[in-house]
CSV table of C-alpha atoms and ligand atoms in Angstrom, one decimal:
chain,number,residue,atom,x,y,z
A,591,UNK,CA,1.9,-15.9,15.2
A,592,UNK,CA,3.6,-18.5,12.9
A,593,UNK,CA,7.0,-18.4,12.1
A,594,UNK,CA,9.9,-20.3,10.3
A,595,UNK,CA,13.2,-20.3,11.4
A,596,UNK,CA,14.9,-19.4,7.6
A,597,UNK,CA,16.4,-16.5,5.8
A,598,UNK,CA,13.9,-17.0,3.2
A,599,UNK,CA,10.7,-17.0,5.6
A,600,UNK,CA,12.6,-13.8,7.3
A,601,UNK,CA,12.9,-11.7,3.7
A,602,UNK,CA,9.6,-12.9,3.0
A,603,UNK,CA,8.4,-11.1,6.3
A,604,UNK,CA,10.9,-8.4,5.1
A,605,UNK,CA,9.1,-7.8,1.7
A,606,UNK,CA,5.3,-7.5,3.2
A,607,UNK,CA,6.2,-5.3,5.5
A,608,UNK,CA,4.9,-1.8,5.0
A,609,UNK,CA,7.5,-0.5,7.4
A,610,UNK,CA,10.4,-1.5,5.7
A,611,UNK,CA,11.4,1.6,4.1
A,612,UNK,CA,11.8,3.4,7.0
A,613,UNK,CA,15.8,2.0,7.5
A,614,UNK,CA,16.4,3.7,4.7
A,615,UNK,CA,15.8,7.3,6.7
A,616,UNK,CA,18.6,6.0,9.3
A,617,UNK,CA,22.4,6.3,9.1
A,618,UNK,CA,23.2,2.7,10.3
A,619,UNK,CA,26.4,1.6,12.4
A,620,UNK,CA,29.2,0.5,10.8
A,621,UNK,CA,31.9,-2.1,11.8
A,622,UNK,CA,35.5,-1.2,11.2
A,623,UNK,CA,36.0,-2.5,8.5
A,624,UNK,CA,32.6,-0.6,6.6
A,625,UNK,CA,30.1,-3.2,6.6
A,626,UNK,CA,26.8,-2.6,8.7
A,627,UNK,CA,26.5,-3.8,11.8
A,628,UNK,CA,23.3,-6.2,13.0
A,629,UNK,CA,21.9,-3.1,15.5
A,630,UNK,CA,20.4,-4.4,17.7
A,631,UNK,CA,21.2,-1.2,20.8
A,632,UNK,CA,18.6,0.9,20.0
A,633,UNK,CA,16.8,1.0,23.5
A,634,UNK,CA,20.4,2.5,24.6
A,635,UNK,CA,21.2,4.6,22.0
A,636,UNK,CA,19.2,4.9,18.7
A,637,UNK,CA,21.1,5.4,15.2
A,638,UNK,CA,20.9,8.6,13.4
A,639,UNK,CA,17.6,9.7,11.3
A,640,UNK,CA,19.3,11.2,8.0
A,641,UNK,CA,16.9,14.1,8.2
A,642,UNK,CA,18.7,15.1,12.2
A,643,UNK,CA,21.9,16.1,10.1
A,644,UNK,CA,20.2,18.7,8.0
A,645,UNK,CA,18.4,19.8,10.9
A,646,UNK,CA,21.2,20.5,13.1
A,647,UNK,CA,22.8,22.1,10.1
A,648,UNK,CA,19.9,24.3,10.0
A,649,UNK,CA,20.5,25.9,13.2
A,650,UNK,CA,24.4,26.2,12.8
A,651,UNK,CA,23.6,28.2,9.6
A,652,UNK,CA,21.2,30.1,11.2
A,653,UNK,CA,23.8,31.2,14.4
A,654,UNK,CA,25.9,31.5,11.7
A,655,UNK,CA,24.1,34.2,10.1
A,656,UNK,CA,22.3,36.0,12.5
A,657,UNK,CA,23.7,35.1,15.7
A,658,UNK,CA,21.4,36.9,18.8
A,659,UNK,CA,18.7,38.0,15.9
A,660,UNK,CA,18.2,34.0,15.3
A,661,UNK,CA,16.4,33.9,18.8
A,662,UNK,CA,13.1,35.4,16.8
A,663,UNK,CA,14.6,35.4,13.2
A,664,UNK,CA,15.5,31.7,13.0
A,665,UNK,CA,13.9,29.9,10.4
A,666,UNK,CA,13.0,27.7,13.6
A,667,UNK,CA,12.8,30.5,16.0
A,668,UNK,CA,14.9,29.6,18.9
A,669,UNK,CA,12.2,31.3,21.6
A,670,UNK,CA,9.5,29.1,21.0
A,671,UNK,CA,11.9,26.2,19.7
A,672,UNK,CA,10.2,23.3,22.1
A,673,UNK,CA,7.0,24.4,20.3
A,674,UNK,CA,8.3,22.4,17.9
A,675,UNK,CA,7.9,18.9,19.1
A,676,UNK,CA,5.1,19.3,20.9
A,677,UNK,CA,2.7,17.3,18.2
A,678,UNK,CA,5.4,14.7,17.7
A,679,UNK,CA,5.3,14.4,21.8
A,680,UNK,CA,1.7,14.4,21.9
A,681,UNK,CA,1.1,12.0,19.7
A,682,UNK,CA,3.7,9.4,21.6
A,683,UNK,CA,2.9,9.9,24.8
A,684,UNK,CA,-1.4,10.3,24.3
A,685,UNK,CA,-1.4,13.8,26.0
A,686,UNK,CA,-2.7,17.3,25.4
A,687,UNK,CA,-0.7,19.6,24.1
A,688,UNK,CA,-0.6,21.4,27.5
A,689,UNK,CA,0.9,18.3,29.4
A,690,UNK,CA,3.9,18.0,27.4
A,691,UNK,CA,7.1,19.6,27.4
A,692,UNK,CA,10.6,19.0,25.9
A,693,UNK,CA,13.5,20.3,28.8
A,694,UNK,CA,16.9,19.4,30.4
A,695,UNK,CA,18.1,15.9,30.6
A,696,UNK,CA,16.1,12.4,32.0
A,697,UNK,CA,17.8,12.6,35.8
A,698,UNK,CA,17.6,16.6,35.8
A,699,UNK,CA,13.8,15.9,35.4
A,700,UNK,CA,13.4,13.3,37.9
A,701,UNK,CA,14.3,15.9,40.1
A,702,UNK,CA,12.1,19.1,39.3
A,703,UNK,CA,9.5,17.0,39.4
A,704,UNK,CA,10.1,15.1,42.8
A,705,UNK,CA,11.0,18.8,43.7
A,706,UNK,CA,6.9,19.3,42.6
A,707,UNK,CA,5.3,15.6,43.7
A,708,UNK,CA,7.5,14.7,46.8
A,709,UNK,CA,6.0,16.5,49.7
A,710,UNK,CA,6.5,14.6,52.2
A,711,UNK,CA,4.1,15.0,55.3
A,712,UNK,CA,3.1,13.7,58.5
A,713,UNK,CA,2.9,9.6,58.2
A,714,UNK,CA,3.1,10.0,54.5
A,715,UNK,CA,6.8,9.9,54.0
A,716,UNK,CA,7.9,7.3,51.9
A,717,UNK,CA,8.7,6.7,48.0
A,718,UNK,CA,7.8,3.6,46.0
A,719,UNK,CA,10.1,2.4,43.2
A,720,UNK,CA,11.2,-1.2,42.0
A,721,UNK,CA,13.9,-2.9,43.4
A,722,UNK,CA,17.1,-3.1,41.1
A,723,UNK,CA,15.8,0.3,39.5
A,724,UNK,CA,18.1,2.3,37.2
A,725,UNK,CA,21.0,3.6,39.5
A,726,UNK,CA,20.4,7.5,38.5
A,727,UNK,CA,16.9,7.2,39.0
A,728,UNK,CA,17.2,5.7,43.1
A,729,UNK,CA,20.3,8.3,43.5
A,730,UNK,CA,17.9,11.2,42.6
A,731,UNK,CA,14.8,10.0,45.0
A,732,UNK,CA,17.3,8.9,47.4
A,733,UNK,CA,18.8,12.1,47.2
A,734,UNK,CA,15.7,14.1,47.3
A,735,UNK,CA,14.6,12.3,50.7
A,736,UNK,CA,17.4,12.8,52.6
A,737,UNK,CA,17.3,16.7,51.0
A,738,UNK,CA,13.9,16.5,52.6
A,739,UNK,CA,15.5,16.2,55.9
A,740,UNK,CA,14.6,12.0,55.9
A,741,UNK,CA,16.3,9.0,55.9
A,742,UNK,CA,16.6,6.7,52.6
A,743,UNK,CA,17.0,3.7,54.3
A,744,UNK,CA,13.6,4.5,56.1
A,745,UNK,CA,11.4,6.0,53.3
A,746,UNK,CA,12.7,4.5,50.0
A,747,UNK,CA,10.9,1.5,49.6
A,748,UNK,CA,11.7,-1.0,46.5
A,749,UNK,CA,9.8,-3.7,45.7
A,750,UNK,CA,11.5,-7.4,44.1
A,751,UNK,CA,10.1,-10.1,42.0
A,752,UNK,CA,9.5,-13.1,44.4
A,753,UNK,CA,12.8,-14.9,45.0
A,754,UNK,CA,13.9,-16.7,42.2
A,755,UNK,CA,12.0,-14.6,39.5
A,756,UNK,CA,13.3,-11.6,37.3
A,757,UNK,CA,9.6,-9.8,36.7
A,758,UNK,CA,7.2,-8.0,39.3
A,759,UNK,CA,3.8,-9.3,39.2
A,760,UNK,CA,1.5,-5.9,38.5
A,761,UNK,CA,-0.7,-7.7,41.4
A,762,UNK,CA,2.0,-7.4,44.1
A,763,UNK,CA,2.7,-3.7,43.4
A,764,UNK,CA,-1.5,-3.2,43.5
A,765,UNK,CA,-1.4,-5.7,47.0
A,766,UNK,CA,1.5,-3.6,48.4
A,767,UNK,CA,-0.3,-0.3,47.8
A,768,UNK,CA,-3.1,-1.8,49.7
A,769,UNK,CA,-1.6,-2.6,52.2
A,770,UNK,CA,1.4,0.3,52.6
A,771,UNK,CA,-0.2,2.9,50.9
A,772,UNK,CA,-1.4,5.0,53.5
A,773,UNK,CA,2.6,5.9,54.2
A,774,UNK,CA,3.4,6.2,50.6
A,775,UNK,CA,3.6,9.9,49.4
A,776,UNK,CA,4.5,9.1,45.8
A,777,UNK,CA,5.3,5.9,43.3
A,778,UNK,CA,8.2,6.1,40.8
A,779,UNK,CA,7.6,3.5,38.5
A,780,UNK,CA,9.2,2.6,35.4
A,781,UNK,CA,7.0,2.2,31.6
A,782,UNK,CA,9.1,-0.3,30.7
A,783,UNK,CA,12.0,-1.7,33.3
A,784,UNK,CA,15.2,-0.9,32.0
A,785,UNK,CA,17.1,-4.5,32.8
A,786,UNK,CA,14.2,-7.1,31.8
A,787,UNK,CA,12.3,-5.2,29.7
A,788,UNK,CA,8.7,-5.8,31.3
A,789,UNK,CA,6.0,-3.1,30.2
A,790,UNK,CA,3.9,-2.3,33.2
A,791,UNK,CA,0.0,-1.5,33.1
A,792,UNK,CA,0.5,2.6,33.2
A,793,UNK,CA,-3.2,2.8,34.2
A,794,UNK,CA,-3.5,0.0,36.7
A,795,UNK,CA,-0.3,1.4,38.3
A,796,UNK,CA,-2.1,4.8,38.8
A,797,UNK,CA,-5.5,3.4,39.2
A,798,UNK,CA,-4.1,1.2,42.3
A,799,UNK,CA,-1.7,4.3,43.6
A,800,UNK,CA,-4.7,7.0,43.8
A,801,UNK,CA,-7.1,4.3,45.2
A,802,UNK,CA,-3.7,4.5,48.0
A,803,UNK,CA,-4.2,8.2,48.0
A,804,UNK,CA,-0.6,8.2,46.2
A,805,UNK,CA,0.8,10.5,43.5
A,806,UNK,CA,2.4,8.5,40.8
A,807,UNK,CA,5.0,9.5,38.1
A,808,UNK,CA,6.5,6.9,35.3
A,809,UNK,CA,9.9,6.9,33.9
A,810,UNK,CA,9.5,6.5,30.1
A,811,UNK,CA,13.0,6.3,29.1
A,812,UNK,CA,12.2,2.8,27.8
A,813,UNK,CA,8.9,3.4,27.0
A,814,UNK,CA,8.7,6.0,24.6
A,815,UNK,CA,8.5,5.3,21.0
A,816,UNK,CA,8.5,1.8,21.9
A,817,UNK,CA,5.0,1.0,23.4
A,818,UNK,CA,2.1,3.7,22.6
A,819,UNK,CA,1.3,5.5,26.0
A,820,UNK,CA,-2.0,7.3,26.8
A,821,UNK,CA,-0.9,9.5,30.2
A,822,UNK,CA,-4.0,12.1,30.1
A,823,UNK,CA,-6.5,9.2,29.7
A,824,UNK,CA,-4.7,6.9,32.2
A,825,UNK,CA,-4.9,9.9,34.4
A,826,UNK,CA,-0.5,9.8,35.6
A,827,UNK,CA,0.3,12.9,37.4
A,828,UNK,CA,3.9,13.1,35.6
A,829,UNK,CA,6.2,11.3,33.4
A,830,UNK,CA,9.8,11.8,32.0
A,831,UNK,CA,12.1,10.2,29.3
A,832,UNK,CA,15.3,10.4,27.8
A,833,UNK,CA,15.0,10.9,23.7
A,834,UNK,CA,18.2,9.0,22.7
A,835,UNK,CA,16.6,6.0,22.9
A,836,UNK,CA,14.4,4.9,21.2
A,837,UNK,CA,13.7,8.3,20.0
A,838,UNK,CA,16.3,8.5,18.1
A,839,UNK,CA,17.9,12.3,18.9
A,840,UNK,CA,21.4,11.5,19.5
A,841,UNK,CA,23.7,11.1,22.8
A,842,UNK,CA,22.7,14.1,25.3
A,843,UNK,CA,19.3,14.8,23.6
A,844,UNK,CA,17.1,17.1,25.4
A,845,UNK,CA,14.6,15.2,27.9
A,846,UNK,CA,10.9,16.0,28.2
A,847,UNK,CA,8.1,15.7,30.7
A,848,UNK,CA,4.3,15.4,31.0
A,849,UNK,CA,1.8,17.2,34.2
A,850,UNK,CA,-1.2,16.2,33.8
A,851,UNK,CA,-3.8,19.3,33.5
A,852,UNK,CA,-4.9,19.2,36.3
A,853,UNK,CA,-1.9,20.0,38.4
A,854,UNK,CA,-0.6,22.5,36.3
A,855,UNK,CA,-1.4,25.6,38.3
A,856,UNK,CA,-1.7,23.8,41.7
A,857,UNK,CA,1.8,22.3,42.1
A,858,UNK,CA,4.8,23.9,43.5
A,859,UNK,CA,8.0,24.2,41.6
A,860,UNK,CA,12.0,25.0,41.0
A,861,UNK,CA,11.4,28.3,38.8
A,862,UNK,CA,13.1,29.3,35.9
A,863,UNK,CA,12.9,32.3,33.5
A,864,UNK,CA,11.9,29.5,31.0
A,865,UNK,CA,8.8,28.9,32.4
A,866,UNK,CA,7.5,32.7,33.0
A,867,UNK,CA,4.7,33.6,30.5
A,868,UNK,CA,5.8,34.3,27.8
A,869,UNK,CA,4.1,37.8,27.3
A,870,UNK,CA,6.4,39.3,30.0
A,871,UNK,CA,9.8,37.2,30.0
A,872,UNK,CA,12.1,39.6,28.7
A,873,UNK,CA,10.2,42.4,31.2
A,874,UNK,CA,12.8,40.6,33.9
A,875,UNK,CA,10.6,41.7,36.9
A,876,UNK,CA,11.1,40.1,39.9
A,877,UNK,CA,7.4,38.1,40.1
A,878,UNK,CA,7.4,34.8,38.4
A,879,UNK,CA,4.4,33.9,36.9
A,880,UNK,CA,4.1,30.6,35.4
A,881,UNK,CA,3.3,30.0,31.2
A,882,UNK,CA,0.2,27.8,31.0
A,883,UNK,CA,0.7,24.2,31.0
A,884,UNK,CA,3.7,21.9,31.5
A,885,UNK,CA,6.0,25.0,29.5
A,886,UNK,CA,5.8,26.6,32.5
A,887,UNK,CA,8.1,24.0,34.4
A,888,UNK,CA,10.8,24.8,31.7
A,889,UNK,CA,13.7,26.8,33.6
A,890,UNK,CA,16.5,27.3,30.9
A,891,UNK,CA,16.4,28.2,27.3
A,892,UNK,CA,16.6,25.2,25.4
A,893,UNK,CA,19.4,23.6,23.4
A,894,UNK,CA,18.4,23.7,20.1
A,895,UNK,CA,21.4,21.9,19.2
A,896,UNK,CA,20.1,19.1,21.4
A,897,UNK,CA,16.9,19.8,20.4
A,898,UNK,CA,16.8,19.8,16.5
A,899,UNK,CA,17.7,15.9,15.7
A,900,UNK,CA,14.4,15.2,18.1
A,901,UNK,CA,12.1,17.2,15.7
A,902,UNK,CA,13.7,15.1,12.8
A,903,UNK,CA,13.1,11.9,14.5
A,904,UNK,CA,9.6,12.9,15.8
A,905,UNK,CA,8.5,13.6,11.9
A,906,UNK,CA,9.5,10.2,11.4
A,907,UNK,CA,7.2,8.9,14.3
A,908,UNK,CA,4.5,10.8,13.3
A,909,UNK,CA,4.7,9.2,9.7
A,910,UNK,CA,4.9,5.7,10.8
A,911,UNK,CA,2.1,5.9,13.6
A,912,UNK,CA,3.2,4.6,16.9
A,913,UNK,CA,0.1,1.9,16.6
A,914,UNK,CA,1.5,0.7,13.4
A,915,UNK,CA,5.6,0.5,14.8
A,916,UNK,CA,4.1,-1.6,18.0
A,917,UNK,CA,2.3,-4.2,15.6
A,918,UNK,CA,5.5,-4.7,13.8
A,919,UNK,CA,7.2,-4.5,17.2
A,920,UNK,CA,4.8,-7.5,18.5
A,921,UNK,CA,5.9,-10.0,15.6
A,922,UNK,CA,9.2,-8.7,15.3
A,923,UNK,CA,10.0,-9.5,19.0
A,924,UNK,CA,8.3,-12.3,18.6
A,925,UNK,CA,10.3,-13.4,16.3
A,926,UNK,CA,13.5,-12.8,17.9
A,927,UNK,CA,11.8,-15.0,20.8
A,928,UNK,CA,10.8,-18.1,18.4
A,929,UNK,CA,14.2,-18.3,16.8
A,930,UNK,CA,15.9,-18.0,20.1
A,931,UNK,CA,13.9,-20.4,21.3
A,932,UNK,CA,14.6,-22.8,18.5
A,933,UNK,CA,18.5,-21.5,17.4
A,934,UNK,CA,20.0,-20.7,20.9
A,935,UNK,CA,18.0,-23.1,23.7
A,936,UNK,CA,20.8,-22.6,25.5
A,937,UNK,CA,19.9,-19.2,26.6
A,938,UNK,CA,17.3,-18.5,29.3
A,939,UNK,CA,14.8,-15.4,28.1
A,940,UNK,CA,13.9,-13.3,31.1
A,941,UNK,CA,12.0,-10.9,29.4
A,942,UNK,CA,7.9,-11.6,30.1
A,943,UNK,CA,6.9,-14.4,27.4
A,944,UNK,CA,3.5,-12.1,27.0
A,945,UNK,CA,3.7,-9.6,24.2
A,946,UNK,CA,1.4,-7.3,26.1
A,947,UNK,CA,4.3,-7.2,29.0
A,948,UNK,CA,7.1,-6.7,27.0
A,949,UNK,CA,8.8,-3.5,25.1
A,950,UNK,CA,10.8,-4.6,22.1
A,951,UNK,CA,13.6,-5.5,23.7
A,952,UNK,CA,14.3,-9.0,24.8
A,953,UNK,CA,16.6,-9.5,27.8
A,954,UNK,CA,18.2,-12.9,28.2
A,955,UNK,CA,21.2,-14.7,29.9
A,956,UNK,CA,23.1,-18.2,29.8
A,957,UNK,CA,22.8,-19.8,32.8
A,958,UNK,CA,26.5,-21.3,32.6
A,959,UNK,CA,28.9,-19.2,35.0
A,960,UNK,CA,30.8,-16.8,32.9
A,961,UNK,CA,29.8,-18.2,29.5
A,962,UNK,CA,27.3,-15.3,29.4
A,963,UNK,CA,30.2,-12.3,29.4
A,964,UNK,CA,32.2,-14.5,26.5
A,965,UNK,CA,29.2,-15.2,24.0
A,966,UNK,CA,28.2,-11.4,24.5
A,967,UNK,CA,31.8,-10.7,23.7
A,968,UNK,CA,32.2,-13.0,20.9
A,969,UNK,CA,29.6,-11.2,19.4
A,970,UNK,CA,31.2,-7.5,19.8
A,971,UNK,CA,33.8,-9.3,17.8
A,972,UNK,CA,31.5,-10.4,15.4
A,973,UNK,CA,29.4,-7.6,13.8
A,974,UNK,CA,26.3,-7.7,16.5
A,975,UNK,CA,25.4,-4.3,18.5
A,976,UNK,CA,23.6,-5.3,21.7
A,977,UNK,CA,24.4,-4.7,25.4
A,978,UNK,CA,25.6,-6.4,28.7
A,979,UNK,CA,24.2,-5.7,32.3
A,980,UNK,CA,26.2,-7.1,35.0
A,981,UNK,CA,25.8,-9.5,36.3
A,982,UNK,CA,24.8,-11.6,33.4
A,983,UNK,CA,22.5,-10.0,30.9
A,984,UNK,CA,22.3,-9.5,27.2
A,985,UNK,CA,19.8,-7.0,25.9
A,986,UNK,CA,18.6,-6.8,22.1
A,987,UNK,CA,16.1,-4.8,21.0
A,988,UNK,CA,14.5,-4.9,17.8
A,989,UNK,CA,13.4,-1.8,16.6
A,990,UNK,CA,10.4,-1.8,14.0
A,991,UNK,CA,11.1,2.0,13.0
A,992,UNK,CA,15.0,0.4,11.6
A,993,UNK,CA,15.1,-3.6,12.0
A,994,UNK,CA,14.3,-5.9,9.6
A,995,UNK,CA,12.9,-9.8,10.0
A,996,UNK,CA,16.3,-10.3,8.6
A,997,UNK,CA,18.5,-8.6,11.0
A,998,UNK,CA,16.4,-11.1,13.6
A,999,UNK,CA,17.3,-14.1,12.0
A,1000,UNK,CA,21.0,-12.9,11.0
A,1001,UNK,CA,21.1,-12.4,15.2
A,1002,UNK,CA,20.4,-15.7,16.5
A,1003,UNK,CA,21.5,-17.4,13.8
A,1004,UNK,CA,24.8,-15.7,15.3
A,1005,UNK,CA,23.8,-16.3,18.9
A,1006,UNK,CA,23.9,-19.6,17.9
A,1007,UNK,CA,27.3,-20.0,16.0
A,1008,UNK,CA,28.4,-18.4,19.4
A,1009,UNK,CA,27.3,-20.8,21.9
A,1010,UNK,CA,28.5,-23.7,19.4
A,1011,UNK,CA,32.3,-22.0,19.4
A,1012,UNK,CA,31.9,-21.0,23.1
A,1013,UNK,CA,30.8,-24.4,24.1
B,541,PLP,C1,18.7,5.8,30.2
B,541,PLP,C2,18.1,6.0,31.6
B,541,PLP,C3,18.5,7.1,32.4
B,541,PLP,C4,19.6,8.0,32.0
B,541,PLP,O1,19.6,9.3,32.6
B,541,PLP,P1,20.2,10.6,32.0
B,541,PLP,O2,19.8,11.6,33.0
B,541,PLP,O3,19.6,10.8,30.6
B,541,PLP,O4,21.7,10.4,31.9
B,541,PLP,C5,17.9,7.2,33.6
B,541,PLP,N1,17.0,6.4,34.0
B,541,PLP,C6,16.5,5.3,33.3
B,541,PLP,C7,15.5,4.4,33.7
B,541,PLP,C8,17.1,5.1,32.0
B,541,PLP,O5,16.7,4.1,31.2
């Protein structure tokens, strides 16, 4: 990839990409003061898709008009109403339409499916995740083995980078499964890790845990919409993700999950009315049988209010192909990475330097004690959106679907007037 570190090289970027359009679909951030702010949050919380507002709208009119008889009368009809993301999931996360399902929250869906994958048994106890994992995500497996009757300092094992490193080699996790694996019951592994942003091999991973004799389920919540995912084909037993990420749908957004096929009617589960066949639902009887596919994991009726911006956001996906986001992603990112490199030496990028091992988001800090918490809020101050993770990290994430080669080079040209003030 070559680049140049100027505004005009950046617009020029700006006017051959056949992406670029697609900003003007989003409701960008605003400072105080009105004028836009350089976004740069979106693997925390993505902006708004215009089209979300007209379909929440939708559904308020709808309750408004026909309250109960909405349910089948909708124009959307609330029953069914996960029915319609389905393609949009599908397409993201490579499954069969079976496999995917949009319910609850991320954390609420770590748990129903631990409740299904986590049998522990006999000398098969423990759970694999990486060390320095999201906090909700070891609360719920810690949680669940101790609920199990076990002890989380025992069976929760978490794996670091060598000392001195910020990334987990993919060959240590495949070299500890080797070894360990015989006392692992299931891996919890992350698409893309939440703090550097490394992008694991989804299919190695499961390759290496099922050579184990593992079951192995990915948290996407940094993953989706960001990196194009093929679960059926890479053969993961589950998956869950968040969708106000990079997705798009708005703090609280429903959640989703994939099963893989082929433990759809094999796996135990925390019931619902939700997931009952449809045919015989509103029958109430007292024997729960399970809808076909991952639907029948869902336990509540869905929010639709929760629910709606994800559809809108979904179309938008489905319009600018996943394949065609990540190549933008590749050189965007890139970008970032050459003009930090070049603008801002003072920082130290943690994030892999491999495109293929990286998300969109790069993950950096300045090595100087405290420096790193005054730069990042210098630049609060000064129109930039990006995030802070203790004890020393900024995270930016470039996001093909909304950022522009400009916004990249309006941000480190900023980075860099802050580490000259901040010096
Ligand atoms: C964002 C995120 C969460 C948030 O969980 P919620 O249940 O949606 O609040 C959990 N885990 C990971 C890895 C995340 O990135």
């Amino acid at each position: 990839m070559s680049f140049e570190a100027t505004l005009d090289f950046a617009r020029r970027a700006d006017a051959a990409d056949l992406l670029r359009d697609f900003r003007q679909r989003f409701e960008m951030p605003r400072a105080p003061d009105g004028t836009e702010l350089l976004y740069f949050g979106g693997h925390s919380l993505g902006p708004l898709p215009r089209a979300a507002r007209a379909a929440v709208n939708d559904e308020l009119d709808d309750w408004a008009r026909l309250a109960v008889l909405g349910h089948e009368g909708a124009r959307r009809p609330w029953i069914p109403y996960h029915e319609n993301v389905t393609a949009g999931l599908q397409h993201l996360t490579g499954a069969r339409a079976s496999e995917v399902i949009a319910m609850n929250s991320l954390t609420v869906n770590i748990h129903m499916m631990l409740a299904s994958f986590y049998r522990p048994e006999g000398t098969r106890t423990k759970v694999l995740i990486e060390a320095g994992a999201f906090s909700s995500d070891r609360h719920a497996v810690a949680s669940q083995i101790a609920w199990h009757g076990l002890d989380p300092d025992r069976e929760l094992l978490e794996l670091a980078p060598e000392p001195g490193e910020h990334l987990i080699a993919q060959s240590a996790i495949e070299r500890l499964l080797e070894t360990s694996g015989s006392e692992i019951a299931l891996v919890l592994w992350p698409g893309v890790q939440f703090r550097t942003g490394q992008a694991f091999d989804i299919g190695r991973i499961t390759r290496a845990a099922h050579r184990a004799g593992c079951l192995v389920g990915f948290d996407l919540a940094h993953s989706i919409g960001n990196t194009p995912l093929q679960l059926h084909d890479d053969d993961v037993d589950f998956a869950v993700w968040c969708s106000y990420k990079y997705l798009n749908s708005g703090p609280g957004a429903i959640g989703g999950a994939f099963i893989h096929e082929r433990h759809v009617n094999t796996r135990p589960r925390l019931a619902g009315w939700w997931g009952h066949e449809i045919a015989t639902r509103f029958a109430m009887k007292p024997g729960f049988r399970a809808e076909a596919g991952a639907a029948g994991w869902a336990v509540s009726n869905p929010p639709v209010l929760a629910t709606a911006p994800l559809i809108a956001s979904l179309d938008l996906f489905q319009e600018a192909r996943i394949e065609r986001l990540r190549a933008k992603s590749v050189r965007l990112t890139g970008y970032l990475e050459f003009l930090l490199d070049r603008l801002a030496p003072d920082v130290q990028i943690i994030s892999p330097r491999d495109p293929a091992a990286r998300g969109c988001q790069l993950s950096f800090r300045i090595p100087a004690p405290g420096r790193g918490a005054k730069v990042f809020a210098w630049l609060c101050a000064h129109g930039v959106a990006c995030d802070w993770r203790e004890p020393d990290v900024i995270r930016a994430a470039p996001v093909p679907l909304y950022n522009s080669f400009e916004d990249v080079f309006r941000f480190a040209e900023r980075l860099g007037e802050a580490l000259r003030v901040l010096a």
